[in-house]
Each structure stands twice: as C-alpha cells, then as structure tokens.
C-alpha cells in the first residue's frame, strides 16, 4: 500500500490529479491503516480490506473456500485468545491488531532491506538509498518529465535525516521503518505535517484554506455536478478542521486533521469487530461468533486483511 515504497507513494500522490473528478482522492498523509472508501458494511467490507492490503491485495482471501477460510481463521482465534479463557475480548482484539500492524511494518522493512543495504554492513546510508531510488535520474536527468525528482529527492533526504536520530546518515532497521512509515512514529509527525502542507498549500502562505483543502480531494470540471461528499467536507472544514475559525488550517490544526490524537485505529477496529460479531451482546466473542462472521474477519486487520490466511506454512 514493494520495491522503493516511498518513491512509489510519492508518484501516486503526484499522479492522483488524473483521477475521475467525482472521486474522492486520497489525502497526502494518513495514519495507517486507512482507506479512502467509506466504511459501510451494509454494502460490503471493502473498507476493511483496502485499509490494510490495498485494492489489489484485498482480494487475496477470495481464493479460499469458505470452509478453508473458517478453518484457518479458527487457528488465528486461538492465538488471539491470549489468556485462554475461550473468549476474545475487545482488548485482546486491539492487542492482536496492533501486533499485526507492527508486523506489517517490520516485514515492509525486511522486504526492502537487501535492496538498499548495498555494502551489507547492516545499515542503509542516505547515499545507498539515494543511488538505488534515484540512480537512473542522477545518471542522466530527463529534460521533460511529469515528476519533479529533484524535489522528491530533497524531501526524501530531509525525512531520512529526521528519521536518523543519531545524525550519522545511516539508518538501522528502526530508523528505516520510521523513514518508510513516519505517520506511525511520534518524532516524525512534524515531518508528516510539513510534507502535507507543502503538497496542499498551493499559494505558499503557510496555511491550508478551504479551497486548498477541497482541492486536495476533488477537482471540479465544467458541466459536472459537485458530489454530495464535497459539501460534507466543506462542513467538516468549517466546524471541525478550522478550530480557531480563521478560515484556514495552521500546522497544529493540520496535525489534528491527518493524525488526530483522540482517535486510535486499532481501538476503533476492535470495537467495530466486536459490535458486528457479538450476537449475544455480552461484550466478548466466542470462536463460534467469530466464525459466523468469517467474511468480516478475513477482510479485517485481525488477519492482516486476508493475507495471513494464504500463508500455507502457518496452517
């Protein structure tokens, strides 16, 4: 959402202006995991699927039969039930989801590590990352390109330096994880805000006004009616985003928008799964209740959005 994930993400962000004008475009930065889709289980479970794996990978669990999905999900339930009382509590769900999220980031680092640690010294230097990511551009910059690689490289270098806490310009695995996933590291949040504002603040005044806020997600075209969600976002901006009511968002307001301190995605997902599956409303889940809702769980963060069910060596 693997080679050079950071660069790919930036390319997607730059290219997003080519999307359909009535589609809500993804925001510059969002705390993982999120999806640009509406969370409406009455329609489907696509939000749960896409939020973690992405649009293509979210379909992975479809390759399993319902019986096989239930069998493998049953094994996962036993792992979630950490105190072995034959019930899964909201807290156990939360802890499991957090562990899955952490494992996802760890695996992301491991998948890319050998590509960038060219001298195999157990560290990734900025020079190594730059040469692998931008080598072809550095060897012979194109005179015409839709992407500003010089600007992207400068931003990557700035983020790399912030992630590299000891200042030696060589990242260990934890620092490289912070570079790849800055939204999930407290000391990286000011970089997330800075990058967000640079991308959305088109007039360069250091703030995000309503026009820029809407323009980040939607571009009007002649003859097309504005979709309903745009009006809702305008209201969100006026009533919740612009807290001091000065018509624009400053850095603190932007931080609260993209990385709200009062919202925990793992807690929200755990509450969601419990609410949807707890048929007797006793505040905890039995294995039977979970298996009865297997289609929800194989598309949720609990099973790494279906990915864990496809790992034959684990089952």
PDB file of C-alpha atoms in Angstrom, residues 24-227:
ATOM      1  CA  UNK A  24     -12.507  11.463  -3.517  1.00  0.00           C
ATOM      2  CA  UNK A  25      -8.734  11.393  -3.867  1.00  0.00           C
ATOM      3  CA  UNK A  26      -6.547  10.064  -1.071  1.00  0.00           C
ATOM      4  CA  UNK A  27      -5.063  12.620   1.266  1.00  0.00           C
ATOM      5  CA  UNK A  28      -1.375  13.311   1.309  1.00  0.00           C
ATOM      6  CA  UNK A  29      -0.669  11.579   4.579  1.00  0.00           C
ATOM      7  CA  UNK A  30      -2.852   9.399   6.714  1.00  0.00           C
ATOM      8  CA  UNK A  31      -2.147   7.358   9.755  1.00  0.00           C
ATOM      9  CA  UNK A  32      -2.074   3.673   8.874  1.00  0.00           C
ATOM     10  CA  UNK A  33      -4.324   1.898   8.384  1.00  0.00           C
ATOM     11  CA  UNK A  34      -6.991   3.832   6.490  1.00  0.00           C
ATOM     12  CA  UNK A  35      -8.908   3.522   3.264  1.00  0.00           C
ATOM     13  CA  UNK A  36     -10.326   6.221   1.046  1.00  0.00           C
ATOM     14  CA  UNK A  37     -13.510   4.150   0.816  1.00  0.00           C
ATOM     15  CA  UNK A  38     -16.497   4.760   3.041  1.00  0.00           C
ATOM     16  CA  UNK A  39     -16.790   2.307   5.922  1.00  0.00           C
ATOM     17  CA  UNK A  40     -20.228   0.909   5.112  1.00  0.00           C
ATOM     18  CA  UNK A  41     -20.574  -2.750   5.989  1.00  0.00           C
ATOM     19  CA  UNK A  42     -24.165  -2.723   4.724  1.00  0.00           C
ATOM     20  CA  UNK A  43     -22.703  -2.511   1.238  1.00  0.00           C
ATOM     21  CA  UNK A  44     -19.520  -4.551   1.588  1.00  0.00           C
ATOM     22  CA  UNK A  45     -16.362  -4.991   3.650  1.00  0.00           C
ATOM     23  CA  UNK A  46     -14.134  -3.202   1.145  1.00  0.00           C
ATOM     24  CA  UNK A  47     -13.063  -0.590   3.692  1.00  0.00           C
ATOM     25  CA  UNK A  48     -11.623  -3.279   5.984  1.00  0.00           C
ATOM     26  CA  UNK A  49      -9.929  -4.981   3.052  1.00  0.00           C
ATOM     27  CA  UNK A  50      -8.390  -1.974   1.355  1.00  0.00           C
ATOM     28  CA  UNK A  51      -7.330  -0.166   4.502  1.00  0.00           C
ATOM     29  CA  UNK A  52      -4.509  -2.610   5.108  1.00  0.00           C
ATOM     30  CA  UNK A  53      -3.666  -4.505   1.911  1.00  0.00           C
ATOM     31  CA  UNK A  54      -4.700  -2.054  -0.749  1.00  0.00           C
ATOM     32  CA  UNK A  55      -7.175  -2.513  -3.556  1.00  0.00           C
ATOM     33  CA  UNK A  56      -5.486  -5.422  -5.328  1.00  0.00           C
ATOM     34  CA  UNK A  57      -4.184  -7.396  -2.380  1.00  0.00           C
ATOM     35  CA  UNK A  58      -7.500  -7.091  -0.540  1.00  0.00           C
ATOM     36  CA  UNK A  59      -8.980  -9.603  -2.938  1.00  0.00           C
ATOM     37  CA  UNK A  60      -6.491 -12.269  -1.875  1.00  0.00           C
ATOM     38  CA  UNK A  61      -8.797 -14.027   0.584  1.00  0.00           C
ATOM     39  CA  UNK A  62     -11.279 -14.692  -2.229  1.00  0.00           C
ATOM     40  CA  UNK A  63      -9.034 -17.533  -3.352  1.00  0.00           C
ATOM     41  CA  UNK A  64     -10.024 -19.617  -0.340  1.00  0.00           C
ATOM     42  CA  UNK A  65     -13.252 -21.532   0.060  1.00  0.00           C
ATOM     43  CA  UNK A  66     -15.497 -20.557   2.989  1.00  0.00           C
ATOM     44  CA  UNK A  67     -14.680 -23.812   4.777  1.00  0.00           C
ATOM     45  CA  UNK A  68     -10.944 -23.320   4.405  1.00  0.00           C
ATOM     46  CA  UNK A  69     -11.211 -19.696   5.490  1.00  0.00           C
ATOM     47  CA  UNK A  70     -13.090 -20.749   8.613  1.00  0.00           C
ATOM     48  CA  UNK A  71     -10.564 -23.477   9.403  1.00  0.00           C
ATOM     49  CA  UNK A  72      -7.638 -21.100   9.224  1.00  0.00           C
ATOM     50  CA  UNK A  73      -9.485 -18.319  11.000  1.00  0.00           C
ATOM     51  CA  UNK A  74     -10.174 -20.777  13.840  1.00  0.00           C
ATOM     52  CA  UNK A  75      -6.418 -21.192  14.329  1.00  0.00           C
ATOM     53  CA  UNK A  76      -5.973 -17.430  14.436  1.00  0.00           C
ATOM     54  CA  UNK A  77      -8.739 -17.088  17.048  1.00  0.00           C
ATOM     55  CA  UNK A  78      -6.790 -19.428  19.339  1.00  0.00           C
ATOM     56  CA  UNK A  79      -3.795 -17.120  19.024  1.00  0.00           C
ATOM     57  CA  UNK A  80      -5.827 -14.003  19.738  1.00  0.00           C
ATOM     58  CA  UNK A  81      -7.240 -15.551  22.933  1.00  0.00           C
ATOM     59  CA  UNK A  82      -4.092 -14.799  24.914  1.00  0.00           C
ATOM     60  CA  UNK A  83      -5.468 -15.753  28.350  1.00  0.00           C
ATOM     61  CA  UNK A  84      -7.004 -18.997  27.019  1.00  0.00           C
ATOM     62  CA  UNK A  85     -10.425 -18.441  28.586  1.00  0.00           C
ATOM     63  CA  UNK A  86     -12.184 -19.410  25.336  1.00  0.00           C
ATOM     64  CA  UNK A  87     -13.355 -15.830  24.779  1.00  0.00           C
ATOM     65  CA  UNK A  88     -11.890 -12.967  22.764  1.00  0.00           C
ATOM     66  CA  UNK A  89     -12.196  -9.603  24.464  1.00  0.00           C
ATOM     67  CA  UNK A  90     -12.018  -6.166  22.889  1.00  0.00           C
ATOM     68  CA  UNK A  91      -8.612  -5.657  24.462  1.00  0.00           C
ATOM     69  CA  UNK A  92      -7.309  -8.931  23.009  1.00  0.00           C
ATOM     70  CA  UNK A  93      -8.583  -7.855  19.604  1.00  0.00           C
ATOM     71  CA  UNK A  94      -6.861  -4.488  19.984  1.00  0.00           C
ATOM     72  CA  UNK A  95      -3.552  -6.048  21.026  1.00  0.00           C
ATOM     73  CA  UNK A  96      -3.684  -8.502  18.148  1.00  0.00           C
ATOM     74  CA  UNK A  97      -4.438  -5.766  15.604  1.00  0.00           C
ATOM     75  CA  UNK A  98      -1.567  -3.643  16.926  1.00  0.00           C
ATOM     76  CA  UNK A  99       0.771  -6.639  16.660  1.00  0.00           C
ATOM     77  CA  UNK A 100      -0.347  -7.293  13.087  1.00  0.00           C
ATOM     78  CA  UNK A 101       0.219  -3.656  12.174  1.00  0.00           C
ATOM     79  CA  UNK A 102       3.703  -3.717  13.682  1.00  0.00           C
ATOM     80  CA  UNK A 103       4.495  -6.955  11.883  1.00  0.00           C
ATOM     81  CA  UNK A 104       3.373  -5.424   8.609  1.00  0.00           C
ATOM     82  CA  UNK A 105       5.802  -2.524   9.016  1.00  0.00           C
ATOM     83  CA  UNK A 106       8.607  -4.865  10.081  1.00  0.00           C
ATOM     84  CA  UNK A 107       8.064  -7.056   7.028  1.00  0.00           C
ATOM     85  CA  UNK A 108       7.984  -3.975   4.821  1.00  0.00           C
ATOM     86  CA  UNK A 109      11.443  -3.034   6.104  1.00  0.00           C
ATOM     87  CA  UNK A 110      12.770  -6.571   5.642  1.00  0.00           C
ATOM     88  CA  UNK A 111      11.447  -6.814   2.088  1.00  0.00           C
ATOM     89  CA  UNK A 112      13.349  -3.692   1.094  1.00  0.00           C
ATOM     90  CA  UNK A 113      16.441  -4.003   3.252  1.00  0.00           C
ATOM     91  CA  UNK A 114      18.618  -6.023   0.886  1.00  0.00           C
ATOM     92  CA  UNK A 115      17.761  -3.690  -1.993  1.00  0.00           C
ATOM     93  CA  UNK A 116      19.241  -0.682  -0.213  1.00  0.00           C
ATOM     94  CA  UNK A 117      21.958  -2.094   2.085  1.00  0.00           C
ATOM     95  CA  UNK A 118      24.371  -2.406  -0.806  1.00  0.00           C
ATOM     96  CA  UNK A 119      27.545  -2.935   1.214  1.00  0.00           C
ATOM     97  CA  UNK A 120      25.830  -5.383   3.605  1.00  0.00           C
ATOM     98  CA  UNK A 121      27.016  -3.547   6.713  1.00  0.00           C
ATOM     99  CA  UNK A 122      23.635  -3.787   8.452  1.00  0.00           C
ATOM    100  CA  UNK A 123      22.824  -0.128   7.823  1.00  0.00           C
ATOM    101  CA  UNK A 124      21.313   1.874   4.984  1.00  0.00           C
ATOM    102  CA  UNK A 125      23.108   5.122   4.306  1.00  0.00           C
ATOM    103  CA  UNK A 126      21.472   8.061   2.609  1.00  0.00           C
ATOM    104  CA  UNK A 127      23.868   7.608  -0.321  1.00  0.00           C
ATOM    105  CA  UNK A 128      22.747   3.995  -0.719  1.00  0.00           C
ATOM    106  CA  UNK A 129      19.081   4.911  -0.609  1.00  0.00           C
ATOM    107  CA  UNK A 130      19.551   7.831  -2.989  1.00  0.00           C
ATOM    108  CA  UNK A 131      21.548   5.804  -5.506  1.00  0.00           C
ATOM    109  CA  UNK A 132      19.054   2.939  -5.592  1.00  0.00           C
ATOM    110  CA  UNK A 133      15.984   5.154  -5.689  1.00  0.00           C
ATOM    111  CA  UNK A 134      17.178   7.961  -7.925  1.00  0.00           C
ATOM    112  CA  UNK A 135      20.202   6.391  -9.635  1.00  0.00           C
ATOM    113  CA  UNK A 136      18.840   6.500 -13.171  1.00  0.00           C
ATOM    114  CA  UNK A 137      17.770  10.102 -12.698  1.00  0.00           C
ATOM    115  CA  UNK A 138      21.158  11.088 -11.267  1.00  0.00           C
ATOM    116  CA  UNK A 139      22.982   9.364 -14.129  1.00  0.00           C
ATOM    117  CA  UNK A 140      21.092  11.315 -16.740  1.00  0.00           C
ATOM    118  CA  UNK A 141      18.183  13.566 -15.743  1.00  0.00           C
ATOM    119  CA  UNK A 142      15.379  13.708 -18.260  1.00  0.00           C
ATOM    120  CA  UNK A 143      14.713  17.114 -19.750  1.00  0.00           C
ATOM    121  CA  UNK A 144      10.962  16.511 -19.736  1.00  0.00           C
ATOM    122  CA  UNK A 145       9.204  14.574 -17.024  1.00  0.00           C
ATOM    123  CA  UNK A 146       5.896  14.850 -15.226  1.00  0.00           C
ATOM    124  CA  UNK A 147       7.615  14.224 -11.909  1.00  0.00           C
ATOM    125  CA  UNK A 148       9.986  16.584 -10.149  1.00  0.00           C
ATOM    126  CA  UNK A 149      12.587  14.077  -8.994  1.00  0.00           C
ATOM    127  CA  UNK A 150      14.910  16.766  -7.645  1.00  0.00           C
ATOM    128  CA  UNK A 151      12.170  17.988  -5.326  1.00  0.00           C
ATOM    129  CA  UNK A 152      11.224  14.438  -4.342  1.00  0.00           C
ATOM    130  CA  UNK A 153      14.836  13.569  -3.576  1.00  0.00           C
ATOM    131  CA  UNK A 154      15.250  16.655  -1.405  1.00  0.00           C
ATOM    132  CA  UNK A 155      12.129  15.750   0.561  1.00  0.00           C
ATOM    133  CA  UNK A 156      13.299  12.168   0.979  1.00  0.00           C
ATOM    134  CA  UNK A 157      16.666  13.386   2.227  1.00  0.00           C
ATOM    135  CA  UNK A 158      15.017  15.681   4.757  1.00  0.00           C
ATOM    136  CA  UNK A 159      12.807  12.865   6.013  1.00  0.00           C
ATOM    137  CA  UNK A 160      15.766  10.452   6.105  1.00  0.00           C
ATOM    138  CA  UNK A 161      17.761  12.875   8.256  1.00  0.00           C
ATOM    139  CA  UNK A 162      14.902  13.280  10.732  1.00  0.00           C
ATOM    140  CA  UNK A 163      14.396   9.504  10.930  1.00  0.00           C
ATOM    141  CA  UNK A 164      18.135   9.075  11.533  1.00  0.00           C
ATOM    142  CA  UNK A 165      18.104  10.095  15.186  1.00  0.00           C
ATOM    143  CA  UNK A 166      21.836   9.796  15.835  1.00  0.00           C
ATOM    144  CA  UNK A 167      22.709  12.010  12.878  1.00  0.00           C
ATOM    145  CA  UNK A 168      25.192   9.674  11.185  1.00  0.00           C
ATOM    146  CA  UNK A 169      23.154   9.491   7.936  1.00  0.00           C
ATOM    147  CA  UNK A 170      22.985   5.705   8.196  1.00  0.00           C
ATOM    148  CA  UNK A 171      19.693   4.135   9.213  1.00  0.00           C
ATOM    149  CA  UNK A 172      19.286   0.976  11.230  1.00  0.00           C
ATOM    150  CA  UNK A 173      16.084  -1.019  10.855  1.00  0.00           C
ATOM    151  CA  UNK A 174      14.097   1.038  13.359  1.00  0.00           C
ATOM    152  CA  UNK A 175      15.181   4.300  11.759  1.00  0.00           C
ATOM    153  CA  UNK A 176      14.436   2.968   8.283  1.00  0.00           C
ATOM    154  CA  UNK A 177      10.977   1.929   9.498  1.00  0.00           C
ATOM    155  CA  UNK A 178      10.418   5.486  10.731  1.00  0.00           C
ATOM    156  CA  UNK A 179      11.506   6.762   7.317  1.00  0.00           C
ATOM    157  CA  UNK A 180       9.099   4.468   5.458  1.00  0.00           C
ATOM    158  CA  UNK A 181       6.210   4.869   7.922  1.00  0.00           C
ATOM    159  CA  UNK A 182       6.582   8.329   9.501  1.00  0.00           C
ATOM    160  CA  UNK A 183       2.884   8.526  10.428  1.00  0.00           C
ATOM    161  CA  UNK A 184       3.417   5.778  12.997  1.00  0.00           C
ATOM    162  CA  UNK A 185       6.350   7.395  14.806  1.00  0.00           C
ATOM    163  CA  UNK A 186       5.810  10.276  17.190  1.00  0.00           C
ATOM    164  CA  UNK A 187       9.121  12.010  16.473  1.00  0.00           C
ATOM    165  CA  UNK A 188       8.354  12.033  12.747  1.00  0.00           C
ATOM    166  CA  UNK A 189       4.969  13.746  12.928  1.00  0.00           C
ATOM    167  CA  UNK A 190       6.258  17.254  12.314  1.00  0.00           C
ATOM    168  CA  UNK A 191       7.748  15.993   9.028  1.00  0.00           C
ATOM    169  CA  UNK A 192       4.391  14.489   8.096  1.00  0.00           C
ATOM    170  CA  UNK A 193       2.715  17.845   8.700  1.00  0.00           C
ATOM    171  CA  UNK A 194       5.383  19.711   6.765  1.00  0.00           C
ATOM    172  CA  UNK A 195       5.089  17.409   3.745  1.00  0.00           C
ATOM    173  CA  UNK A 196       1.314  17.588   3.855  1.00  0.00           C
ATOM    174  CA  UNK A 197       1.267  21.370   3.921  1.00  0.00           C
ATOM    175  CA  UNK A 198       3.820  21.594   1.129  1.00  0.00           C
ATOM    176  CA  UNK A 199       1.582  19.481  -1.094  1.00  0.00           C
ATOM    177  CA  UNK A 200      -1.737  21.157  -0.287  1.00  0.00           C
ATOM    178  CA  UNK A 201      -0.738  24.780   0.401  1.00  0.00           C
ATOM    179  CA  UNK A 202      -0.748  25.897  -3.218  1.00  0.00           C
ATOM    180  CA  UNK A 203      -0.376  29.635  -2.557  1.00  0.00           C
ATOM    181  CA  UNK A 204       2.554  29.123  -0.209  1.00  0.00           C
ATOM    182  CA  UNK A 205       1.210  31.204   2.668  1.00  0.00           C
ATOM    183  CA  UNK A 206       1.901  28.507   5.262  1.00  0.00           C
ATOM    184  CA  UNK A 207      -1.766  27.620   5.761  1.00  0.00           C
ATOM    185  CA  UNK A 208      -4.403  25.371   4.190  1.00  0.00           C
ATOM    186  CA  UNK A 209      -7.541  27.269   3.274  1.00  0.00           C
ATOM    187  CA  UNK A 210     -10.894  25.776   2.301  1.00  0.00           C
ATOM    188  CA  UNK A 211     -10.190  25.892  -1.428  1.00  0.00           C
ATOM    189  CA  UNK A 212      -6.894  24.077  -0.968  1.00  0.00           C
ATOM    190  CA  UNK A 213      -8.458  21.575   1.434  1.00  0.00           C
ATOM    191  CA  UNK A 214     -11.185  20.624  -1.052  1.00  0.00           C
ATOM    192  CA  UNK A 215      -8.793  20.803  -3.988  1.00  0.00           C
ATOM    193  CA  UNK A 216      -6.628  18.115  -2.413  1.00  0.00           C
ATOM    194  CA  UNK A 217      -9.511  15.656  -2.787  1.00  0.00           C
ATOM    195  CA  UNK A 218     -11.654  16.962  -5.615  1.00  0.00           C
ATOM    196  CA  UNK A 219     -11.260  18.942  -8.825  1.00  0.00           C
ATOM    197  CA  UNK A 220     -14.387  20.337 -10.427  1.00  0.00           C
ATOM    198  CA  UNK A 221     -14.894  20.062 -14.155  1.00  0.00           C
ATOM    199  CA  UNK A 222     -17.264  22.011 -16.340  1.00  0.00           C
ATOM    200  CA  UNK A 223     -20.734  20.541 -16.509  1.00  0.00           C
ATOM    201  CA  UNK A 224     -20.258  18.091 -13.669  1.00  0.00           C
ATOM    202  CA  UNK A 225     -22.290  18.429 -10.521  1.00  0.00           C
ATOM    203  CA  UNK A 226     -20.377  18.557  -7.273  1.00  0.00           C
ATOM    204  CA  UNK A 227     -20.795  15.252  -5.394  1.00  0.00           C
TER     205      UNK A 227
END
